[in-house]
Short mmCIF file of C-alpha atoms and ligand atoms in Angstrom, two decimals:
data_model
loop_
_atom_site.label_atom_id
_atom_site.label_comp_id
_atom_site.label_asym_id
_atom_site.label_seq_id
_atom_site.Cartn_x
_atom_site.Cartn_y
_atom_site.Cartn_z
CA MET A 1 13.17 8.36 11.40
CA SER A 2 14.66 5.40 9.95
CA LEU A 3 13.94 4.76 6.24
CA ASN A 4 11.53 2.02 7.01
CA GLN A 5 9.09 4.65 8.20
CA TYR A 6 9.17 6.51 4.94
CA ILE A 7 6.35 6.05 2.17
CA ARG A 8 8.69 7.24 -0.56
CA PRO A 9 12.13 6.59 -1.37
CA VAL A 10 14.47 9.30 0.33
CA THR A 11 15.44 10.69 -3.20
CA THR A 12 12.00 11.24 -4.39
CA GLU A 13 11.53 15.00 -5.54
CA ARG A 14 8.92 16.77 -7.44
CA LYS A 15 10.44 18.72 -10.31
CA GLU A 16 8.43 19.14 -13.75
CA ASN A 17 7.82 15.38 -13.09
CA LEU A 18 8.31 13.20 -10.15
CA THR A 19 12.02 12.05 -9.88
CA ILE A 20 13.67 9.30 -7.90
CA GLY A 21 17.45 8.99 -7.69
CA GLY A 22 17.70 12.13 -9.75
CA CYS A 23 15.96 10.22 -12.73
CA ASP A 24 12.74 11.50 -14.10
CA LEU A 25 10.31 8.86 -13.92
CA MET A 26 8.46 9.94 -17.09
CA GLU A 27 12.02 9.36 -18.84
CA LEU A 28 12.25 5.91 -17.35
CA ALA A 29 8.92 4.78 -18.31
CA LYS A 30 9.65 5.99 -21.90
CA GLU A 31 13.13 4.35 -22.15
CA TYR A 32 12.29 1.06 -20.31
CA GLY A 33 8.58 0.71 -20.77
CA THR A 34 6.02 -0.04 -18.03
CA PRO A 35 5.15 -1.54 -15.68
CA LEU A 36 8.68 -1.06 -14.26
CA TYR A 37 10.11 -1.71 -10.98
CA VAL A 38 12.47 1.01 -9.93
CA ILE A 39 14.94 0.38 -6.97
CA ASP A 40 16.58 3.54 -5.44
CA GLU A 41 19.91 2.66 -4.39
CA ALA A 42 20.47 5.33 -1.89
CA THR A 43 17.43 4.28 0.08
CA LEU A 44 18.46 0.74 0.10
CA ARG A 45 21.99 1.60 1.18
CA GLY A 46 20.52 4.17 3.78
CA ILE A 47 18.32 1.33 5.49
CA CYS A 48 21.22 -0.93 5.79
CA HIS A 49 23.20 1.94 7.46
CA ASP A 50 20.19 2.37 9.70
CA TYR A 51 20.29 -1.22 10.73
CA LYS A 52 23.98 -1.33 11.11
CA LYS A 53 23.89 1.88 13.28
CA ALA A 54 20.94 0.90 15.31
CA PHE A 55 22.52 -2.47 16.42
CA ALA A 56 26.10 -1.33 16.63
CA GLU A 57 26.23 -1.64 20.29
CA CYS A 58 25.58 -5.31 20.12
CA LYS A 59 29.00 -7.04 19.90
CA ASN A 60 27.89 -10.28 18.07
CA ILE A 61 25.19 -9.14 15.67
CA LYS A 62 24.75 -11.06 12.21
CA MET A 63 22.30 -9.37 9.73
CA LYS A 64 20.87 -11.48 7.30
CA TYR A 65 18.68 -10.20 4.44
CA ALA A 66 15.66 -12.17 3.84
CA CYS A 67 16.11 -12.82 -0.07
CA LYS A 68 12.48 -13.89 -0.19
CA ALA A 69 11.55 -10.18 -0.17
CA LEU A 70 13.50 -9.60 -3.44
CA CYS A 71 16.19 -11.71 -4.64
CA THR A 72 18.10 -10.54 -7.77
CA SER A 73 21.66 -10.50 -8.69
CA ALA A 74 22.18 -6.73 -8.32
CA VAL A 75 20.30 -6.32 -5.21
CA VAL A 76 22.39 -9.47 -3.82
CA ARG A 77 25.65 -7.51 -4.60
CA ILE A 78 24.54 -4.38 -2.92
CA LEU A 79 23.58 -6.39 0.41
CA ASP A 80 26.77 -8.26 0.27
CA ASP A 81 28.87 -5.04 -0.25
CA GLU A 82 26.93 -3.67 2.83
CA GLY A 83 28.26 -6.59 4.88
CA PHE A 84 25.00 -8.34 5.09
CA GLY A 85 24.55 -12.09 5.20
CA PHE A 86 21.47 -13.87 3.60
CA ASP A 87 18.30 -15.82 4.50
CA ALA A 88 17.55 -18.12 1.71
CA VAL A 89 14.86 -20.57 1.36
CA SER A 90 15.27 -22.31 -2.12
CA ALA A 91 17.97 -23.77 -4.35
CA GLY A 92 17.05 -20.86 -6.53
CA GLU A 93 17.91 -18.11 -4.12
CA ILE A 94 20.91 -20.07 -2.97
CA TYR A 95 22.14 -20.31 -6.54
CA THR A 96 21.55 -16.49 -7.10
CA LEU A 97 23.50 -15.76 -4.07
CA HIS A 98 26.35 -17.97 -5.10
CA LYS A 99 26.32 -16.84 -8.81
CA SER A 100 26.29 -13.16 -7.54
CA GLY A 101 29.47 -13.51 -5.56
CA ALA A 102 27.98 -13.45 -1.97
CA ASP A 103 29.87 -14.73 1.05
CA MET A 104 28.32 -18.23 1.21
CA SER A 105 29.45 -18.67 4.92
CA LYS A 106 27.01 -15.89 5.73
CA VAL A 107 24.08 -17.64 4.33
CA LEU A 108 21.30 -19.25 6.38
CA PHE A 109 19.18 -21.79 4.59
CA ASN A 110 15.69 -21.66 6.07
CA GLY A 111 12.44 -23.47 4.99
CA ASN A 112 10.10 -26.23 6.50
CA ASN A 113 10.58 -28.70 3.58
CA LYS A 114 14.14 -28.39 2.21
CA SER A 115 14.57 -31.14 -0.35
CA ALA A 116 17.55 -33.65 -0.64
CA SER A 117 18.92 -31.88 -3.82
CA GLU A 118 18.49 -28.39 -2.04
CA ILE A 119 20.40 -29.56 0.87
CA GLU A 120 22.97 -31.02 -1.29
CA LEU A 121 23.62 -27.75 -3.20
CA ALA A 122 23.75 -25.89 -0.02
CA LEU A 123 26.17 -28.00 1.41
CA ASN A 124 28.34 -28.18 -1.66
CA LEU A 125 28.35 -24.28 -1.91
CA GLY A 126 29.38 -24.05 1.63
CA VAL A 127 26.21 -22.43 3.15
CA GLY A 128 27.05 -21.33 6.81
CA ARG A 129 24.10 -22.27 8.68
CA PHE A 130 21.01 -24.65 8.34
CA SER A 131 17.93 -23.58 10.18
CA VAL A 132 16.45 -27.10 10.93
CA ASP A 133 12.71 -27.07 10.89
CA ASN A 134 11.55 -30.35 11.86
CA PHE A 135 12.44 -34.06 12.61
CA TYR A 136 12.36 -35.16 9.15
CA GLU A 137 14.77 -32.50 8.11
CA ALA A 138 17.18 -33.34 10.93
CA GLU A 139 17.50 -36.95 9.97
CA LEU A 140 17.76 -36.01 6.22
CA LEU A 141 20.30 -33.38 6.59
CA ASN A 142 22.20 -35.79 8.96
CA LYS A 143 22.45 -38.39 6.38
CA ILE A 144 23.68 -36.21 3.48
CA ALA A 145 26.00 -34.64 5.66
CA PHE A 146 27.33 -37.95 6.65
CA GLU A 147 27.58 -38.99 3.05
CA LYS A 148 29.65 -36.05 2.22
CA ASN A 149 31.87 -36.38 5.42
CA LEU A 150 30.86 -33.08 6.56
CA LYS A 151 29.21 -31.48 9.49
CA ALA A 152 26.47 -29.23 8.89
CA ASP A 153 26.12 -26.20 11.24
CA ILE A 154 22.49 -25.87 12.47
CA LEU A 155 20.07 -23.68 14.32
CA LEU A 156 16.82 -25.28 15.49
CA ARG A 157 13.79 -23.43 14.37
CA VAL A 158 11.20 -23.06 17.06
CA THR A 159 7.66 -21.82 17.47
CA PRO A 160 7.64 -19.62 20.46
CA GLY A 161 3.97 -19.22 20.72
CA ILE A 162 3.54 -15.73 20.02
CA GLU A 163 0.60 -14.32 18.03
CA CYS A 164 1.39 -10.83 16.65
CA HIS A 165 -1.30 -8.56 15.12
CA THR A 166 -0.61 -9.02 11.32
CA HIS A 167 -2.38 -10.61 8.51
CA GLU A 168 -3.13 -14.45 9.51
CA TYR A 169 -1.20 -15.52 6.39
CA ILE A 170 2.13 -13.82 7.34
CA GLN A 171 1.82 -14.90 11.04
CA THR A 172 4.31 -17.57 11.79
CA GLY A 173 5.25 -17.66 15.39
CA GLN A 174 1.83 -18.94 16.83
CA ILE A 175 1.57 -22.50 18.27
CA ASP A 176 -0.35 -24.10 15.77
CA SER A 177 2.12 -22.94 12.87
CA LYS A 178 3.45 -25.07 10.01
CA PHE A 179 6.85 -23.87 10.83
CA GLY A 180 9.41 -25.07 13.33
CA PHE A 181 9.40 -27.26 16.43
CA ASP A 182 7.15 -26.87 19.35
CA LEU A 183 9.13 -25.99 22.60
CA SER A 184 7.72 -29.15 23.93
CA GLN A 185 9.70 -31.05 21.28
CA MET A 186 12.90 -29.59 22.15
CA ASP A 187 14.20 -32.21 24.58
CA GLU A 188 13.70 -35.03 21.85
CA ILE A 189 15.40 -33.55 18.95
CA ILE A 190 18.39 -32.33 21.23
CA THR A 191 18.81 -35.79 22.57
CA LEU A 192 18.61 -37.24 18.99
CA ILE A 193 21.29 -34.78 17.89
CA GLN A 194 23.39 -35.55 20.85
CA LYS A 195 23.00 -39.36 20.51
CA GLN A 196 22.56 -40.17 16.92
CA TYR A 197 23.06 -37.15 14.63
CA LYS A 198 26.72 -36.95 14.63
CA ASN A 199 26.88 -34.85 11.42
CA LEU A 200 24.91 -32.04 12.87
CA ASP A 201 26.56 -29.26 14.89
CA LEU A 202 24.05 -27.40 16.74
CA HIS A 203 24.82 -23.59 17.44
CA GLY A 204 21.26 -22.41 18.50
CA LEU A 205 17.98 -21.50 17.99
CA HIS A 206 15.74 -19.50 15.51
CA ALA A 207 12.11 -18.09 15.53
CA HIS A 208 10.47 -15.61 13.31
CA ILE A 209 7.11 -14.33 14.52
CA GLY A 210 5.69 -12.77 11.44
CA SER A 211 5.77 -10.09 8.98
CA GLN A 212 4.72 -6.36 8.92
CA ILE A 213 5.07 -6.31 12.83
CA PHE A 214 4.38 -2.94 14.48
CA GLU A 215 4.44 -4.15 18.09
CA LEU A 216 7.85 -4.20 19.54
CA GLN A 217 6.40 -6.24 22.69
CA SER A 218 6.20 -9.12 20.36
CA TYR A 219 9.97 -9.06 19.79
CA SER A 220 10.59 -8.63 23.47
CA ASP A 221 8.36 -11.70 24.24
CA GLU A 222 10.20 -13.62 21.63
CA VAL A 223 13.79 -12.84 22.67
CA GLU A 224 13.20 -13.67 26.32
CA ILE A 225 11.37 -17.06 25.35
CA LEU A 226 14.50 -17.70 23.23
CA VAL A 227 17.01 -16.72 25.86
CA LYS A 228 15.30 -18.51 28.54
CA GLU A 229 15.17 -21.83 26.40
CA ILE A 230 18.73 -21.50 25.30
CA ASN A 231 19.67 -21.44 29.11
CA ARG A 232 17.43 -24.22 29.89
CA ILE A 233 18.89 -26.48 27.19
CA ASN A 234 22.60 -25.36 28.20
CA LYS A 235 22.07 -26.34 31.69
CA LYS A 236 19.94 -29.53 31.06
CA PHE A 237 22.13 -30.90 28.21
CA GLY A 238 25.60 -29.59 29.09
CA LEU A 239 25.76 -27.53 25.80
CA LYS A 240 26.95 -24.17 25.02
CA LEU A 241 24.64 -22.96 22.54
CA ASP A 242 25.36 -19.26 22.02
CA GLU A 243 23.41 -18.31 18.87
CA MET A 244 19.78 -16.75 18.63
CA ASN A 245 18.08 -15.77 15.48
CA ILE A 246 15.15 -13.55 16.05
CA GLY A 247 13.93 -13.47 12.46
CA GLY A 248 12.67 -10.77 10.45
CA GLY A 249 9.46 -8.83 10.35
CA LEU A 250 9.76 -5.20 11.18
CA GLY A 251 7.11 -3.32 9.48
CA VAL A 252 6.96 -0.45 6.76
CA ARG A 253 4.66 2.45 6.08
CA TYR A 254 2.66 1.68 3.13
CA THR A 255 0.16 4.54 3.72
CA ASN A 256 -0.08 7.41 6.20
CA SER A 257 -2.02 5.21 8.70
CA ASP A 258 0.93 2.92 9.07
CA ASN A 259 3.13 3.55 12.05
CA PRO A 260 6.02 0.98 11.87
CA PRO A 261 8.46 1.31 14.68
CA SER A 262 12.02 2.47 13.68
CA THR A 263 15.17 0.14 13.49
CA GLU A 264 16.53 2.13 16.65
CA GLU A 265 13.40 1.12 18.50
CA LEU A 266 13.71 -2.45 17.52
CA ALA A 267 17.14 -2.67 18.56
CA GLU A 268 16.31 -1.10 21.80
CA ALA A 269 13.55 -3.71 22.50
CA VAL A 270 16.02 -6.54 21.65
CA LYS A 271 18.85 -5.01 23.66
CA LYS A 272 16.86 -4.45 26.69
CA VAL A 273 16.32 -8.43 27.03
CA VAL A 274 19.71 -9.55 26.02
CA SER A 275 21.85 -7.00 27.79
CA SER A 276 22.50 -9.79 30.33
CA ALA A 277 23.39 -12.32 27.69
CA ASP A 278 26.47 -10.65 26.19
CA ASP A 279 28.00 -13.89 24.65
CA LEU A 280 25.17 -14.66 22.65
CA THR A 281 25.35 -14.02 18.74
CA ILE A 282 22.26 -12.44 17.52
CA TYR A 283 21.04 -12.89 14.11
CA ILE A 284 18.36 -10.80 12.60
CA GLU A 285 17.04 -11.42 8.93
CA PRO A 286 14.76 -8.51 7.84
CA GLY A 287 13.53 -8.71 4.37
CA ARG A 288 10.55 -6.23 3.79
CA SER A 289 12.00 -3.33 5.88
CA ILE A 290 15.31 -3.44 4.02
CA ILE A 291 14.02 -3.51 0.55
CA SER A 292 10.45 -2.33 0.46
CA THR A 293 10.77 1.51 0.66
CA SER A 294 13.49 1.69 -2.03
CA GLY A 295 11.18 0.22 -4.60
CA VAL A 296 8.35 2.09 -6.54
CA THR A 297 6.36 0.54 -9.60
CA LEU A 298 5.60 2.61 -12.58
CA TYR A 299 2.54 1.96 -14.51
CA THR A 300 0.62 3.51 -17.55
CA VAL A 301 -2.97 4.57 -17.40
CA GLY A 302 -5.00 3.15 -20.03
CA SER A 303 -8.84 2.85 -20.20
CA SER A 304 -11.05 4.43 -17.42
CA LYS A 305 -14.64 3.78 -16.51
CA GLN A 306 -16.90 5.86 -14.68
CA VAL A 307 -19.85 3.55 -13.20
CA PRO A 308 -23.08 5.45 -13.31
CA ASN A 309 -23.81 6.47 -9.61
CA GLY A 310 -20.94 4.36 -8.88
CA ARG A 311 -17.07 4.35 -8.67
CA LYS A 312 -14.59 5.74 -11.13
CA TYR A 313 -12.12 3.30 -12.32
CA ALA A 314 -8.91 3.81 -14.10
CA ALA A 315 -7.10 0.84 -15.27
CA VAL A 316 -3.27 0.46 -15.51
CA ASP A 317 -1.11 -1.84 -17.68
CA GLY A 318 -0.18 -4.14 -14.76
CA GLY A 319 -1.76 -5.31 -11.45
CA MET A 320 -1.91 -8.53 -9.38
CA ALA A 321 0.65 -10.38 -11.67
CA ASP A 322 3.23 -7.86 -10.71
CA ASN A 323 1.82 -7.11 -7.21
CA PRO A 324 -0.38 -9.78 -5.81
CA ARG A 325 -0.41 -8.07 -2.31
CA PRO A 326 -3.63 -6.32 -2.51
CA SER A 327 -5.65 -9.17 -3.81
CA MET A 328 -3.74 -11.77 -1.36
CA TYR A 329 -3.82 -9.71 1.78
CA GLN A 330 -5.98 -6.73 1.00
CA ALA A 331 -2.76 -4.59 1.41
CA GLU A 332 -2.82 -0.95 0.84
CA TYR A 333 -0.60 1.30 -1.24
CA THR A 334 -0.05 5.06 -1.94
CA ALA A 335 0.63 6.41 -5.21
CA GLU A 336 1.21 9.76 -7.03
CA VAL A 337 0.98 10.75 -10.64
CA VAL A 338 4.42 11.31 -12.06
CA ASN A 339 3.38 13.89 -14.85
CA LYS A 340 0.83 15.90 -12.86
CA PRO A 341 1.58 18.18 -9.77
CA ASP A 342 -0.22 17.99 -6.44
CA ASP A 343 -2.20 21.11 -6.99
CA PHE A 344 -3.95 19.53 -10.46
CA LYS A 345 -7.71 19.17 -9.94
CA LYS A 346 -8.15 15.81 -7.89
CA GLU A 347 -10.68 13.10 -8.33
CA LYS A 348 -11.52 10.04 -6.25
CA VAL A 349 -10.37 6.96 -8.22
CA THR A 350 -10.03 3.17 -7.87
CA ILE A 351 -6.76 1.75 -9.74
CA ALA A 352 -7.80 -1.39 -11.53
CA GLY A 353 -5.35 -3.91 -12.76
CA ARG A 354 -5.37 -5.27 -16.36
CA PHE A 355 -5.76 -8.89 -15.27
CA CYS A 356 -8.95 -10.86 -15.90
CA GLU A 357 -10.34 -11.01 -12.23
CA SER A 358 -12.57 -8.71 -10.48
CA GLY A 359 -10.46 -8.97 -7.43
CA ASP A 360 -7.39 -7.26 -9.41
CA ILE A 361 -7.58 -3.80 -7.81
CA LEU A 362 -4.20 -2.29 -6.98
CA ILE A 363 -5.90 0.81 -4.96
CA ASN A 364 -9.31 1.05 -3.71
CA GLU A 365 -10.53 4.74 -3.88
CA ILE A 366 -7.53 7.05 -3.82
CA GLU A 367 -7.50 10.82 -4.27
CA LEU A 368 -5.34 11.66 -7.29
CA PRO A 369 -5.01 14.42 -10.03
CA GLU A 370 -7.50 13.55 -12.66
CA LEU A 371 -6.22 10.54 -14.69
CA GLU A 372 -6.12 10.27 -18.37
CA ALA A 373 -4.81 7.64 -20.80
CA GLY A 374 -0.97 7.80 -20.88
CA ASP A 375 -0.42 9.30 -17.55
CA ILE A 376 2.25 7.41 -15.47
CA LEU A 377 1.19 6.30 -12.06
CA CYS A 378 4.13 5.52 -9.56
CA VAL A 379 3.04 3.18 -6.57
CA TYR A 380 5.23 3.46 -3.71
CA ASN A 381 6.73 0.87 -1.42
CA THR A 382 6.78 -2.11 -3.87
CA GLY A 383 10.21 -3.23 -3.25
CA ALA A 384 9.30 -6.33 -1.39
CA TYR A 385 7.19 -9.34 -2.13
CA ASN A 386 6.21 -7.71 -5.51
CA TYR A 387 8.48 -9.00 -8.05
CA SER A 388 9.52 -12.14 -5.77
CA MET A 389 5.96 -13.03 -5.83
CA ALA A 390 5.20 -12.03 -9.60
CA SER A 391 3.53 -14.35 -11.92
CA ASN A 392 2.88 -14.75 -15.47
CA TYR A 393 -0.93 -15.06 -14.90
CA ASN A 394 -2.77 -14.40 -18.29
CA ARG A 395 0.56 -15.11 -19.94
CA VAL A 396 1.67 -11.49 -19.42
CA GLU A 397 5.55 -10.74 -19.40
CA LYS A 398 7.09 -9.94 -16.00
CA PRO A 399 8.28 -6.31 -15.92
CA ALA A 400 11.87 -5.04 -15.97
CA MET A 401 13.57 -3.70 -12.87
CA VAL A 402 15.92 -0.70 -12.97
CA LEU A 403 18.36 0.64 -10.14
CA VAL A 404 18.57 4.45 -10.06
CA ASN A 405 21.24 6.35 -8.35
CA ASN A 406 23.15 9.75 -8.87
CA SER A 407 20.94 10.64 -11.77
CA HIS A 408 21.78 7.34 -13.63
CA SER A 409 19.79 4.31 -14.32
CA ASP A 410 20.81 0.62 -15.06
CA ILE A 411 18.71 -2.11 -15.75
CA ILE A 412 18.89 -5.01 -13.32
CA VAL A 413 16.23 -7.39 -14.58
CA TYR A 414 15.11 -7.52 -18.05
CA ARG A 415 11.65 -7.35 -19.10
CA GLU A 416 10.37 -10.74 -20.06
CA THR A 417 9.56 -11.20 -23.89
CA LEU A 418 6.84 -13.10 -25.58
CA ASP A 419 9.48 -15.77 -26.61
CA ASN A 420 10.52 -16.12 -22.84
CA LEU A 421 6.92 -16.98 -22.07
CA ILE A 422 6.89 -19.92 -24.49
CA SER A 423 10.45 -21.23 -24.08
CA HIS A 424 9.47 -23.68 -21.65
CA ASP A 425 6.57 -25.20 -23.69
CA ASN A 426 6.80 -28.23 -25.46
CA ILE A 427 4.60 -29.85 -28.00
CA PRO A 428 4.45 -33.48 -28.14
CA ASP A 429 5.56 -35.01 -31.48
CA ARG A 430 2.02 -36.59 -32.09
CA LEU A 431 0.59 -32.97 -31.90
CA ARG A 432 3.23 -31.35 -34.41
CA ARG A 433 2.19 -30.19 -37.54
N1 LIG B 1 12.78 -15.00 8.23
C1 LIG B 1 11.82 -16.08 8.12
C2 LIG B 1 11.89 -17.27 8.59
C3 LIG B 1 10.95 -15.64 7.38
O1 LIG B 1 9.94 -16.54 7.07
C4 LIG B 1 10.50 -14.27 6.74
C5 LIG B 1 9.22 -13.88 6.01
C6 LIG B 1 11.61 -13.21 7.06
C7 LIG B 1 12.61 -13.78 7.62
C8 LIG B 1 11.55 -11.78 6.45
O2 LIG B 1 10.38 -11.25 7.07
P1 LIG B 1 10.11 -9.65 6.66
O3 LIG B 1 11.34 -8.89 7.39
O4 LIG B 1 10.22 -9.59 5.33
O5 LIG B 1 8.80 -9.51 7.29
N2 LIG B 1 4.58 -12.46 1.32
C9 LIG B 1 4.17 -11.80 2.53
C10 LIG B 1 5.35 -11.81 3.50
C11 LIG B 1 5.85 -13.13 3.92
C12 LIG B 1 6.74 -13.34 4.77
C13 LIG B 1 7.33 -14.51 5.03
N3 LIG B 1 8.41 -14.86 5.70
C14 LIG B 1 3.72 -10.16 2.14
O6 LIG B 1 3.87 -9.86 1.04
O7 LIG B 1 3.48 -9.40 2.94
#
């Protein structure tokens, strides 16, 4: 099994309480407060090794961690340490990478509407590749690179026309997508690059077909389309494009009913199609499958409610602001009670968030040891797209994040304070007292 197929971090153990990375989660909750994001370093490094091992036979493979899943300075350090490059999509991500000491030549700048100032920052900081998404961007990037007397190294983002079976909001490769050039527009953009955009250096093509993907066939189809298109372009335009970015998307196991393929199976599917194209450099940019399983969120249980003849609710001290995925995508999660063993008397309960919306339900009907106020709940697989999509809804402070390893914990993101929340507010003079 590769680690994206686990629900829990690899170091999870039930001792007196639940522990991860050798740290008692009850103690962590006490020391750092809740809600608390916990990242297990062994699981994170383990999945990096899984990826490297799976693709070891590919001579020219470039792994780029998709920062959008979780971008904090310590996480960047670990990924950089593991030899990964990065897929970044904003000035904020690029700046975090730069400040964390990441190798900027291994950074790929993605996005469908990069601003002039973001492009300038990326060029100034030596970002290695731009994935150019559309005609407007090609012209803008060429102009800014010209003004700086630089050449921007680019891939072209294409829409390969693949519908994979995932939530429609996280599908990206279908024909009618907001991302990338349609294949029918390739000749036009390449002619522009050859004839007019002298400050763009084209290396290859990029596609990303979606996220939380379980079907390897989607990848095989994608790779086949990309290889075919690269060959066609090279022939027609006398070019030597030799880079292919196949995007991210490998799924993870949130619940027992999820069955994502392993990193090895993904690598096999890719290798089968590209074995004939040995001279191609392949980029892969996974986000969720790298970071999700290493992360859990701890919550404290507060009020409960038994609806007469209805459901039992237990409310926790977080919810849709620290994990918007259940309310946005009907995402499902698995949880355990940190301080109660599995053989404790069980009940069916719905875990409600603390935010002011009926839709703020973290887990619908899960069987757990009977909950009471003060219990600590551990929700698994929250490493990806939780903190990175967190908000301050209801003016609630964003949680802290700790990294655990070898029975040691370190804070990697401080909990926001009430003063942080008002620190960007301004009262105009005429309203001041
Ligand atoms: N590359 C590109 C161009 C992408 O757009 C994405 C994700 C990735 C790589 C990484 O995909 P991953 O390996 O993480 O599946 N917020 C949603 C997921 C949105 C994914 C957006 N793009 C969620 O919480 O499910």
